[in-house]
Short mmCIF file of C-alpha atoms and ligand atoms in Angstrom, two decimals:
data_model
loop_
_atom_site.label_atom_id
_atom_site.label_comp_id
_atom_site.label_asym_id
_atom_site.label_seq_id
_atom_site.Cartn_x
_atom_site.Cartn_y
_atom_site.Cartn_z
CA MET T 1 0.00 0.00 0.00
CA LYS T 2 1.21 3.45 -0.86
CA GLN T 3 1.61 6.03 1.85
CA ARG T 4 -0.57 9.03 1.20
CA ILE T 5 1.03 12.20 2.60
CA VAL T 6 -0.32 15.74 2.65
CA MET T 7 2.57 18.20 2.93
CA LYS T 8 1.92 21.79 3.89
CA PHE T 9 4.53 24.47 3.29
CA GLY T 10 4.26 27.70 5.29
CA GLY T 11 4.92 31.27 4.20
CA THR T 12 8.70 31.29 4.78
CA SER T 13 9.05 27.92 3.05
CA VAL T 14 7.58 29.41 -0.13
CA GLY T 15 8.68 33.01 0.46
CA SER T 16 11.58 33.23 -2.02
CA ALA T 17 12.87 31.51 -5.15
CA ASN T 18 15.53 29.75 -3.06
CA ALA T 19 12.99 28.55 -0.53
CA ILE T 20 10.77 27.13 -3.29
CA ARG T 21 13.79 25.35 -4.76
CA LYS T 22 14.24 23.77 -1.34
CA VAL T 23 10.59 22.68 -1.45
CA VAL T 24 11.17 21.07 -4.84
CA ALA T 25 14.22 19.23 -3.47
CA ILE T 26 12.19 17.95 -0.52
CA ILE T 27 9.50 16.62 -2.85
CA GLN T 28 12.15 15.01 -5.07
CA ASN T 29 13.68 13.30 -2.03
CA ASN T 30 10.32 11.90 -0.95
CA ASN T 31 8.66 11.22 -4.26
CA SER T 32 9.31 7.51 -4.30
CA LEU T 33 6.96 4.89 -5.70
CA ASP T 34 5.73 4.28 -2.17
CA TYR T 35 4.32 7.76 -1.72
CA GLU T 36 1.35 9.72 -3.01
CA ILE T 37 1.90 13.40 -2.24
CA ALA T 38 -0.50 16.35 -2.15
CA ILE T 39 0.89 19.79 -1.35
CA VAL T 40 -0.85 22.68 0.41
CA VAL T 41 0.81 26.10 0.29
CA SER T 42 0.53 29.33 2.22
CA ALA T 43 1.00 32.72 0.62
CA ALA T 44 4.62 33.88 0.47
CA VAL T 45 5.59 35.27 3.86
CA GLY T 46 4.22 38.78 4.45
CA ILE T 47 1.81 38.83 1.50
CA THR T 48 -1.37 38.29 3.54
CA ASP T 49 -0.26 41.05 5.93
CA LEU T 50 0.21 43.38 2.96
CA LEU T 51 -3.25 42.46 1.62
CA ASN T 52 -4.64 43.18 5.05
CA LEU T 53 -2.88 46.53 4.96
CA CYS T 54 -4.59 47.29 1.61
CA ILE T 55 -7.95 46.73 3.29
CA SER T 56 -7.03 49.00 6.21
CA GLN T 57 -5.80 51.65 3.79
CA ALA T 58 -9.03 51.41 1.80
CA LEU T 59 -10.98 51.79 5.03
CA GLY T 60 -8.86 54.79 5.96
CA VAL T 61 -7.69 53.31 9.26
CA GLU T 62 -4.11 52.98 8.06
CA ASN T 63 -2.04 55.61 6.25
CA GLY T 64 -0.92 55.05 2.69
CA ASN T 65 -2.35 54.12 -0.64
CA TYR T 66 -3.64 50.63 -1.34
CA SER T 67 -2.67 50.76 -5.00
CA ILE T 68 0.96 51.31 -3.96
CA THR T 69 0.72 48.39 -1.52
CA LEU T 70 -0.71 46.23 -4.32
CA SER T 71 2.21 47.14 -6.53
CA ILE T 72 4.63 46.15 -3.75
CA ILE T 73 2.91 42.74 -3.67
CA LYS T 74 3.19 42.50 -7.43
CA GLY T 75 6.88 43.36 -7.29
CA ARG T 76 7.63 40.72 -4.68
CA LEU T 77 5.83 37.90 -6.48
CA GLN T 78 7.22 38.89 -9.86
CA GLU T 79 10.72 38.85 -8.44
CA ILE T 80 10.23 35.30 -7.17
CA ALA T 81 8.89 34.24 -10.56
CA GLU T 82 11.80 35.91 -12.40
CA LYS T 83 14.34 34.04 -10.31
CA LEU T 84 12.49 30.75 -10.14
CA LEU T 85 10.85 30.04 -13.46
CA ARG T 86 13.17 29.23 -16.35
CA LEU T 87 10.66 28.94 -19.17
CA LYS T 88 9.22 32.07 -20.72
CA PRO T 89 5.67 30.68 -21.16
CA ASP T 90 5.57 29.67 -17.48
CA LYS T 91 6.65 33.14 -16.45
CA GLU T 92 4.21 34.88 -18.77
CA ASN T 93 1.39 32.66 -17.64
CA PHE T 94 2.16 33.53 -14.03
CA PHE T 95 2.32 37.27 -14.74
CA ASP T 96 -1.08 37.10 -16.51
CA ILE T 97 -2.67 35.30 -13.58
CA LEU T 98 -1.08 37.67 -11.07
CA ASN T 99 -2.27 40.73 -13.00
CA LYS T 100 -5.80 39.36 -13.12
CA PHE T 101 -5.83 38.79 -9.34
CA LEU T 102 -4.37 42.21 -8.62
CA GLU T 103 -6.88 43.97 -10.86
CA GLU T 104 -9.61 42.15 -9.01
CA ALA T 105 -8.07 43.25 -5.70
CA LEU T 106 -7.88 46.87 -6.87
CA ASP T 107 -11.58 46.82 -7.76
CA ASP T 108 -12.40 45.24 -4.43
CA CYS T 109 -10.34 47.83 -2.53
CA LYS T 110 -12.41 50.52 -4.25
CA LYS T 111 -15.56 48.78 -3.02
CA VAL T 112 -14.14 48.66 0.50
CA LYS T 113 -13.42 52.37 0.25
CA GLY T 114 -16.97 53.00 -0.93
CA ASN T 115 -18.28 51.27 2.19
CA ALA T 116 -19.82 48.32 0.39
CA GLU T 117 -22.35 46.35 2.43
CA ASN T 118 -20.81 42.93 2.05
CA LEU T 119 -17.47 43.95 3.54
CA PRO T 120 -16.40 40.58 5.04
CA GLU T 121 -17.04 38.90 1.70
CA ILE T 122 -14.90 41.46 -0.14
CA LYS T 123 -12.17 41.25 2.48
CA ASP T 124 -11.94 37.49 1.94
CA ARG T 125 -11.55 37.91 -1.80
CA ILE T 126 -8.66 40.30 -1.18
CA LEU T 127 -6.98 38.33 1.61
CA SER T 128 -6.99 35.10 -0.39
CA ILE T 129 -4.93 36.39 -3.30
CA GLY T 130 -1.57 35.37 -1.83
CA GLU T 131 -2.51 31.69 -1.70
CA ARG T 132 -4.41 31.80 -4.97
CA ALA T 133 -1.32 33.06 -6.77
CA GLN T 134 1.24 30.96 -4.91
CA ILE T 135 0.04 27.59 -6.25
CA TYR T 136 1.15 28.57 -9.78
CA LEU T 137 4.68 29.37 -8.64
CA VAL T 138 5.17 26.13 -6.72
CA SER T 139 3.47 23.92 -9.26
CA SER T 140 5.49 25.37 -12.17
CA ALA T 141 8.70 24.93 -10.18
CA LEU T 142 7.87 21.24 -9.66
CA ASN T 143 7.00 20.77 -13.33
CA GLN T 144 10.20 22.38 -14.55
CA SER T 145 12.22 19.99 -12.39
CA GLY T 146 10.47 17.03 -14.02
CA LEU T 147 7.85 16.28 -11.36
CA GLU T 148 4.35 16.18 -12.73
CA SER T 149 2.14 18.62 -10.86
CA VAL T 150 -1.14 20.53 -11.14
CA PRO T 151 -2.19 23.80 -9.40
CA LEU T 152 -5.62 23.59 -7.75
CA GLN T 153 -7.73 26.16 -5.91
CA ALA T 154 -9.10 24.75 -2.66
CA SER T 155 -12.23 26.86 -3.18
CA ASP T 156 -13.29 24.22 -5.72
CA PHE T 157 -13.57 21.52 -3.07
CA ILE T 158 -13.46 22.95 0.46
CA ILE T 159 -17.07 24.04 0.90
CA THR T 160 -17.73 26.22 3.93
CA ASN T 161 -20.49 28.07 5.72
CA ASN T 162 -20.72 31.80 5.04
CA SER T 163 -18.85 33.00 8.12
CA PHE T 164 -16.48 35.07 6.03
CA LEU T 165 -13.00 35.64 7.54
CA GLU T 166 -13.35 32.55 9.78
CA ALA T 167 -15.31 30.02 7.76
CA THR T 168 -15.97 26.43 8.80
CA PRO T 169 -15.98 23.60 6.26
CA LEU T 170 -19.22 21.73 5.69
CA GLN T 171 -19.25 17.96 5.77
CA PRO T 172 -19.82 15.48 4.16
CA ILE T 173 -19.78 17.58 0.98
CA THR T 174 -16.17 18.73 1.49
CA ASN T 175 -14.84 15.21 1.99
CA GLU T 176 -16.73 13.99 -1.06
CA LYS T 177 -15.40 16.77 -3.25
CA ILE T 178 -11.84 16.35 -2.00
CA LYS T 179 -11.88 12.66 -2.92
CA GLU T 180 -13.52 13.31 -6.25
CA ARG T 181 -11.18 16.13 -7.29
CA LEU T 182 -7.84 15.03 -5.84
CA GLU T 183 -7.75 11.25 -5.90
CA PRO T 184 -7.56 10.90 -9.70
CA PHE T 185 -4.36 12.98 -9.70
CA LEU T 186 -2.81 11.06 -6.84
CA LEU T 187 -3.55 7.72 -8.49
CA LYS T 188 -1.74 8.92 -11.62
CA GLY T 189 1.26 10.15 -9.63
CA ILE T 190 0.49 13.81 -10.38
CA ILE T 191 1.19 16.11 -7.44
CA PRO T 192 -1.62 18.58 -6.70
CA VAL T 193 -0.44 21.95 -5.35
CA ILE T 194 -3.38 23.38 -3.45
CA SER T 195 -4.02 26.86 -2.05
CA GLY T 196 -4.25 26.83 1.74
CA PHE T 197 -6.41 29.20 3.80
CA ILE T 198 -9.36 29.34 1.38
CA GLY T 199 -12.68 27.70 0.64
CA SER T 200 -15.97 28.76 -0.86
CA THR T 201 -19.63 28.79 0.11
CA SER T 202 -21.96 26.39 -1.66
CA ASP T 203 -23.04 29.28 -3.91
CA GLY T 204 -19.44 29.91 -4.93
CA LYS T 205 -18.40 32.88 -2.79
CA LEU T 206 -14.80 32.79 -1.71
CA THR T 207 -14.14 32.39 2.03
CA THR T 208 -11.06 32.19 4.25
CA LEU T 209 -10.58 29.93 7.25
CA GLY T 210 -9.03 32.54 9.56
CA ARG T 211 -5.47 33.85 9.80
CA GLY T 212 -2.92 31.06 9.92
CA GLY T 213 -5.57 28.76 8.44
CA SER T 214 -3.40 26.92 5.90
CA ASP T 215 -2.49 24.30 8.51
CA PHE T 216 -6.22 23.72 8.93
CA SER T 217 -6.59 23.39 5.14
CA ALA T 218 -3.95 20.65 5.11
CA ALA T 219 -5.80 18.82 7.87
CA ILE T 220 -9.16 19.09 6.09
CA ILE T 221 -7.61 17.74 2.89
CA ALA T 222 -5.77 14.93 4.69
CA ALA T 223 -8.99 13.86 6.39
CA GLY T 224 -10.88 13.98 3.08
CA LEU T 225 -8.22 11.84 1.42
CA ASP T 226 -7.84 9.45 4.38
CA ALA T 227 -4.14 10.28 4.24
CA ASN T 228 -1.60 8.38 6.31
CA GLU T 229 0.15 11.49 7.60
CA VAL T 230 0.31 15.28 7.44
CA TRP T 231 3.72 16.90 7.29
CA ILE T 232 3.83 20.57 8.24
CA TRP T 233 6.99 22.11 6.80
CA THR T 234 7.93 25.33 8.53
CA ASP T 235 10.91 27.52 9.43
CA VAL T 236 11.52 26.08 12.92
CA ASP T 237 12.33 22.56 14.12
CA GLY T 238 8.93 21.89 15.65
CA MET T 239 7.14 22.52 18.94
CA MET T 240 9.61 23.77 21.52
CA THR T 241 9.35 23.57 25.32
CA THR T 242 8.68 27.31 25.19
CA ASP T 243 9.12 30.26 22.84
CA PRO T 244 12.88 30.29 22.01
CA SER T 245 12.81 34.04 21.48
CA LEU T 246 12.12 34.40 25.21
CA ILE T 247 14.37 31.77 26.74
CA THR T 248 17.65 30.27 25.55
CA ASN T 249 17.65 26.74 27.00
CA THR T 250 14.52 25.50 25.22
CA ARG T 251 14.34 21.96 23.86
CA LEU T 252 12.44 20.35 21.06
CA VAL T 253 9.29 18.45 22.01
CA THR T 254 9.78 15.32 19.93
CA GLU T 255 6.45 13.70 20.71
CA ILE T 256 3.16 15.17 21.86
CA SER T 257 -0.50 14.19 21.79
CA TYR T 258 -3.24 15.87 19.75
CA LYS T 259 -4.88 17.21 22.88
CA GLU T 260 -1.71 18.66 24.34
CA VAL T 261 -0.76 20.30 21.09
CA TYR T 262 -4.26 21.73 20.76
CA ASP T 263 -3.92 23.46 24.13
CA LEU T 264 -0.41 24.61 23.31
CA ALA T 265 -1.59 26.17 20.05
CA PHE T 266 -4.78 27.54 21.58
CA PHE T 267 -2.83 29.29 24.32
CA GLY T 268 -0.33 31.02 22.11
CA ALA T 269 2.26 28.70 20.51
CA ARG T 270 2.34 29.82 16.90
CA VAL T 271 3.80 26.76 15.19
CA LEU T 272 0.44 25.18 14.41
CA HIS T 273 -3.11 26.53 14.05
CA PRO T 274 -5.25 24.95 16.81
CA LYS T 275 -8.03 24.00 14.38
CA THR T 276 -5.62 21.64 12.61
CA ILE T 277 -6.16 18.97 15.22
CA GLN T 278 -9.91 18.47 14.92
CA PRO T 279 -10.18 16.87 11.43
CA LEU T 280 -7.21 14.59 12.12
CA GLU T 281 -7.91 13.35 15.62
CA GLY T 282 -11.01 11.33 14.73
CA LYS T 283 -9.19 9.62 11.87
CA LYS T 284 -6.00 9.17 13.87
CA ILE T 285 -3.89 10.81 11.19
CA PRO T 286 -0.56 11.82 12.76
CA ILE T 287 1.21 15.12 12.09
CA GLN T 288 4.95 15.64 11.64
CA ILE T 289 6.30 19.15 12.03
CA LYS T 290 9.48 19.58 10.03
CA ASN T 291 11.99 22.31 9.26
CA THR T 292 12.15 23.06 5.53
CA PHE T 293 15.67 24.42 5.92
CA LYS T 294 16.97 21.56 8.10
CA GLU T 295 15.28 18.66 6.45
CA LYS T 296 17.14 15.96 8.38
CA ASN T 297 16.20 17.26 11.83
CA GLN T 298 13.90 15.09 13.88
CA GLY T 299 10.93 17.46 14.20
CA THR T 300 7.84 16.97 16.32
CA HIS T 301 5.55 13.97 16.01
CA ILE T 302 1.93 14.60 16.99
CA HIS T 303 -0.36 11.66 17.48
CA LEU T 304 -3.12 10.17 19.58
CA SER T 305 -1.39 9.24 22.80
CA VAL T 306 2.14 9.57 23.93
CA LYS T 307 3.59 6.41 25.40
CA ASN T 308 5.73 7.90 28.10
CA SER T 309 3.10 9.52 30.27
CA LYS T 310 5.67 10.22 33.00
CA ARG T 311 6.76 13.17 30.96
CA ASN T 312 3.56 14.82 31.96
CA LEU T 313 4.76 18.37 31.55
CA LYS T 314 5.56 19.18 27.95
CA ALA T 315 5.75 22.89 27.39
CA VAL T 316 4.88 26.39 28.51
CA THR T 317 3.25 29.06 26.46
CA GLY T 318 2.08 32.62 27.00
CA ILE T 319 -0.17 35.25 25.52
CA LYS T 320 0.98 38.69 26.40
CA ARG T 321 -1.95 40.74 25.23
CA VAL T 322 -5.33 39.71 26.52
CA SER T 323 -8.54 41.61 27.18
CA ILE T 324 -10.37 40.84 30.37
CA LEU T 325 -14.10 41.02 30.90
CA SER T 326 -14.97 40.82 34.56
CA LEU T 327 -18.35 39.72 35.87
CA ARG T 328 -19.20 40.26 39.48
CA LYS T 329 -21.60 37.79 41.06
CA ARG T 330 -24.97 39.09 42.27
CA ARG T 331 -26.77 37.52 45.14
CA ASN T 332 -28.93 34.51 44.16
CA GLU T 333 -27.54 34.54 40.68
CA ASP T 334 -26.30 31.39 39.06
CA MET T 335 -22.94 32.44 37.67
CA GLY T 336 -22.73 29.29 35.54
CA THR T 337 -25.76 30.44 33.52
CA VAL T 338 -24.54 34.01 33.22
CA VAL T 339 -21.09 32.90 32.09
CA SER T 340 -22.48 30.53 29.49
CA LEU T 341 -24.71 33.29 28.08
CA VAL T 342 -21.71 35.57 27.87
CA GLU T 343 -19.73 32.80 26.16
CA THR T 344 -22.47 32.39 23.55
CA ALA T 345 -22.61 36.13 22.95
CA LEU T 346 -18.82 36.23 22.53
CA ALA T 347 -18.93 33.36 20.05
CA ASN T 348 -21.72 35.07 18.08
CA SER T 349 -19.57 38.18 17.84
CA ASN T 350 -16.59 36.16 16.63
CA ILE T 351 -14.58 37.04 19.72
CA HIS T 352 -12.28 34.25 20.86
CA LEU T 353 -12.55 33.30 24.47
CA LEU T 354 -9.33 31.94 25.95
CA GLY T 355 -10.39 31.05 29.41
CA VAL T 356 -12.85 31.54 32.23
CA PHE T 357 -11.21 32.32 35.55
CA GLN T 358 -12.53 32.86 39.03
CA ASP T 359 -10.84 35.02 41.60
CA ILE T 360 -9.92 33.43 44.89
CA ASN T 361 -13.20 34.46 46.63
CA LYS T 362 -15.20 33.11 43.70
CA ASP T 363 -17.32 36.26 43.46
CA THR T 364 -15.79 37.61 40.28
CA THR T 365 -15.39 35.76 37.03
CA PHE T 366 -12.80 36.91 34.51
CA LEU T 367 -13.15 36.07 30.86
CA ALA T 368 -9.86 36.26 29.00
CA ILE T 369 -10.06 37.17 25.33
CA SER T 370 -7.21 36.71 22.91
CA GLN T 371 -7.36 39.89 20.94
CA ILE T 372 -7.63 43.49 21.85
CA VAL T 373 -11.25 43.98 21.01
CA SER T 374 -12.10 47.02 18.91
CA ASP T 375 -14.84 49.46 19.90
CA VAL T 376 -17.00 48.31 16.99
CA ASP T 377 -16.79 44.65 18.02
CA LEU T 378 -17.36 45.67 21.58
CA SER T 379 -20.63 47.49 20.98
CA GLU T 380 -21.79 44.65 18.74
CA PHE T 381 -21.02 42.26 21.55
CA GLU T 382 -22.77 44.34 24.20
CA LYS T 383 -25.85 44.58 22.00
CA LYS T 384 -25.98 40.79 21.64
CA LEU T 385 -25.38 40.32 25.33
CA GLY T 386 -28.14 42.78 26.18
CA GLU T 387 -30.62 40.68 24.19
CA HIS T 388 -29.87 37.69 26.42
CA LEU T 389 -29.55 39.42 29.75
CA PRO T 390 -31.85 42.42 29.97
CA GLY T 391 -31.37 44.57 33.02
CA ARG T 392 -27.88 43.31 33.83
CA ASN T 393 -25.14 45.91 33.86
CA PHE T 394 -21.80 44.80 32.59
CA PRO T 395 -18.62 46.60 33.17
CA ARG T 396 -17.27 47.39 29.77
CA LEU T 397 -14.92 44.96 28.20
CA GLN T 398 -11.49 46.38 28.83
CA HIS T 399 -8.05 45.83 27.60
CA ARG T 400 -6.02 45.69 30.74
CA PRO T 401 -2.48 46.01 29.45
CA SER T 402 -1.12 44.81 32.74
CA GLN T 403 -2.63 41.33 32.40
CA THR T 404 -1.16 38.30 30.73
CA LEU T 405 -1.83 34.59 30.48
CA VAL T 406 0.73 31.83 30.89
CA THR T 407 -0.13 28.17 30.41
CA ALA T 408 1.61 24.95 31.29
CA VAL T 409 0.74 22.02 29.04
CA GLY T 410 1.07 18.37 29.90
CA HIS T 411 -0.65 15.02 29.82
CA LEU T 412 -3.84 15.22 31.95
CA ILE T 413 -2.48 17.98 34.19
CA GLN T 414 -5.98 18.53 35.52
CA LYS T 415 -6.01 15.04 37.00
CA ASN T 416 -2.70 15.64 38.73
CA PRO T 417 -3.34 17.93 41.72
CA LEU T 418 0.20 17.44 43.03
CA LEU T 419 1.72 18.72 39.83
CA SER T 420 -0.76 21.62 39.65
CA ALA T 421 0.06 22.59 43.23
CA LYS T 422 3.76 22.38 42.50
CA LEU T 423 3.42 24.75 39.56
CA LYS T 424 1.51 27.25 41.67
CA ILE T 425 4.04 27.10 44.47
CA THR T 426 6.89 27.54 42.03
CA LEU T 427 5.31 30.73 40.75
CA GLU T 428 4.46 32.04 44.19
CA ASN T 429 7.96 31.33 45.51
CA ALA T 430 9.33 33.41 42.68
CA GLY T 431 7.09 36.29 43.72
CA VAL T 432 4.54 35.96 40.93
CA VAL T 433 1.06 36.96 42.08
CA ILE T 434 -1.52 34.60 40.60
CA GLN T 435 -4.73 36.47 40.10
CA ALA T 436 -6.64 33.39 39.01
CA ASP T 437 -6.00 30.01 37.44
CA ALA T 438 -8.07 27.68 35.29
CA TYR T 439 -8.05 24.40 33.43
CA ARG T 440 -9.61 24.57 30.03
CA ASN T 441 -10.22 22.66 26.84
CA THR T 442 -8.82 19.19 27.11
CA GLU T 443 -7.66 18.78 30.72
CA ASN T 444 -4.12 19.01 29.44
CA SER T 445 -3.32 22.54 30.47
CA LEU T 446 -3.30 24.84 33.45
CA SER T 447 -3.42 28.60 32.77
CA PHE T 448 -2.53 31.42 35.11
CA LEU T 449 -3.76 34.98 34.88
CA ILE T 450 -0.94 37.16 36.14
CA SER T 451 0.33 40.68 35.79
CA GLU T 452 2.27 41.45 32.64
CA GLN T 453 5.43 42.49 34.42
CA ASP T 454 5.77 38.89 35.63
CA HIS T 455 5.29 37.34 32.18
CA LEU T 456 8.89 36.38 31.50
CA LYS T 457 9.60 35.37 35.09
CA ALA T 458 6.56 33.06 35.13
CA ILE T 459 7.54 31.46 31.85
CA GLN T 460 11.09 30.93 33.10
CA GLN T 461 9.90 29.32 36.33
CA LEU T 462 7.41 27.02 34.65
CA HIS T 463 9.93 26.16 31.96
CA ASN T 464 12.40 25.00 34.60
CA GLU T 465 9.70 22.61 35.77
CA VAL T 466 9.21 21.37 32.22
CA LEU T 467 12.94 20.66 31.88
CA SER T 468 13.02 18.85 35.19
CA HIS T 469 10.30 16.55 33.86
CA ALA T 470 12.00 15.92 30.53
N1 LIG O 1 -1.55 33.33 4.52
C1 LIG O 1 -2.50 33.18 5.62
C2 LIG O 1 -2.06 34.03 6.79
O1 LIG O 1 -1.01 34.65 6.75
C3 LIG O 1 -2.73 31.76 5.99
C4 LIG O 1 -1.52 30.98 6.46
O2 LIG O 1 -0.38 31.34 6.15
O3 LIG O 1 -1.70 29.96 7.12
O4 LIG O 1 -2.77 34.11 7.75
MG1 LIG O 2 1.18 29.34 10.09
#
């Protein structure tokens, strides 16, 4: 039986002609008769941010001119094509496609500027251009090196709901379409190069799966194809015991379970999008995280359960900027009900809730939110909340810059009170004041709400504990 592998290459891995040559070499090294390979690509590094900037410029919230930003994008992608593609027809074909996409983006930016009604829909069309263009570069590079390949837009087979900017794929239609569209190529040994990050509604409107969503695309495609593995190629070795830009003595996590990695990603580790886990877990499809630029390195292996459960502390992560909504308990009020109504209202406003915390006296509940919520989102949220809870006054949702969230991740931490107590004591002994703590998601993490000035200290302390368990 052939091994069916979905390989996803991130923005840095496809961000220059040299990087794409590296991608081609990786595929050549793995393209044996035993493998069927499908490739999912991100936009070249920085392109989606530039597209986002165009939108902000069109809206007038950012200085500068979107048509200049679009020409910067054009320049960057053309430069890659000039250096990468040897054949004139390939190059010309790419330039034609790129021009078409950029003209479309220019029109859409004008609509954004004119305050069009269907703003999220237009934003998605603009944001998706990086991925939509990238497949032609990577696929042509494979073809010119003698590997047979075809560029495919994921919007033809990942069918989503119409939650633009953060769409969710619909099943079983997506799985059916993936099989129908991709399998014939795989069976013939042709390598599909597929745009990450995008999908479309059933009536053909382009959607995106949320920032960083190309990992999720790879997972959706792997599940649809019943692949044997997903390989995420990126610019770091894999999941580390903590963010190496904060601490020097970090180590690679060589093996970790789906649930642990979910919590790690959810609480701030940027290597993998948390949604990646869900389509794979049910089908037990393992993930390998690999470094495009150090191909031989071991990487991180993510799978169902990790044999050595003694290593029950895997990593520490932190989110420095959180918004806190505090809810004070009223007499006779069931806080559980109030909190769940607030959670629903947050979800309906597309605001990501990171954790629900109680202060020591249990009379105030803090809801930690990952982004700094804008005034527009805030009023939208308060309106929705008001519909559910008439007569209840809520303190306004605030960004408290002095608050931060650090999370220790490990196998069933919640069921290990000794370990949890040890982590708390470690922090307290180092002088970190814990405002509140909470388990969330999968029982594999313990998060602490602390003041921002203690962020690094807390991570250092918890990381020492991780190393002592390794
Ligand atoms: N290009 C998209 C982003 O920057 C998706 C991704 O790279 O995963 O968010
Ligand atoms: Mg990413």
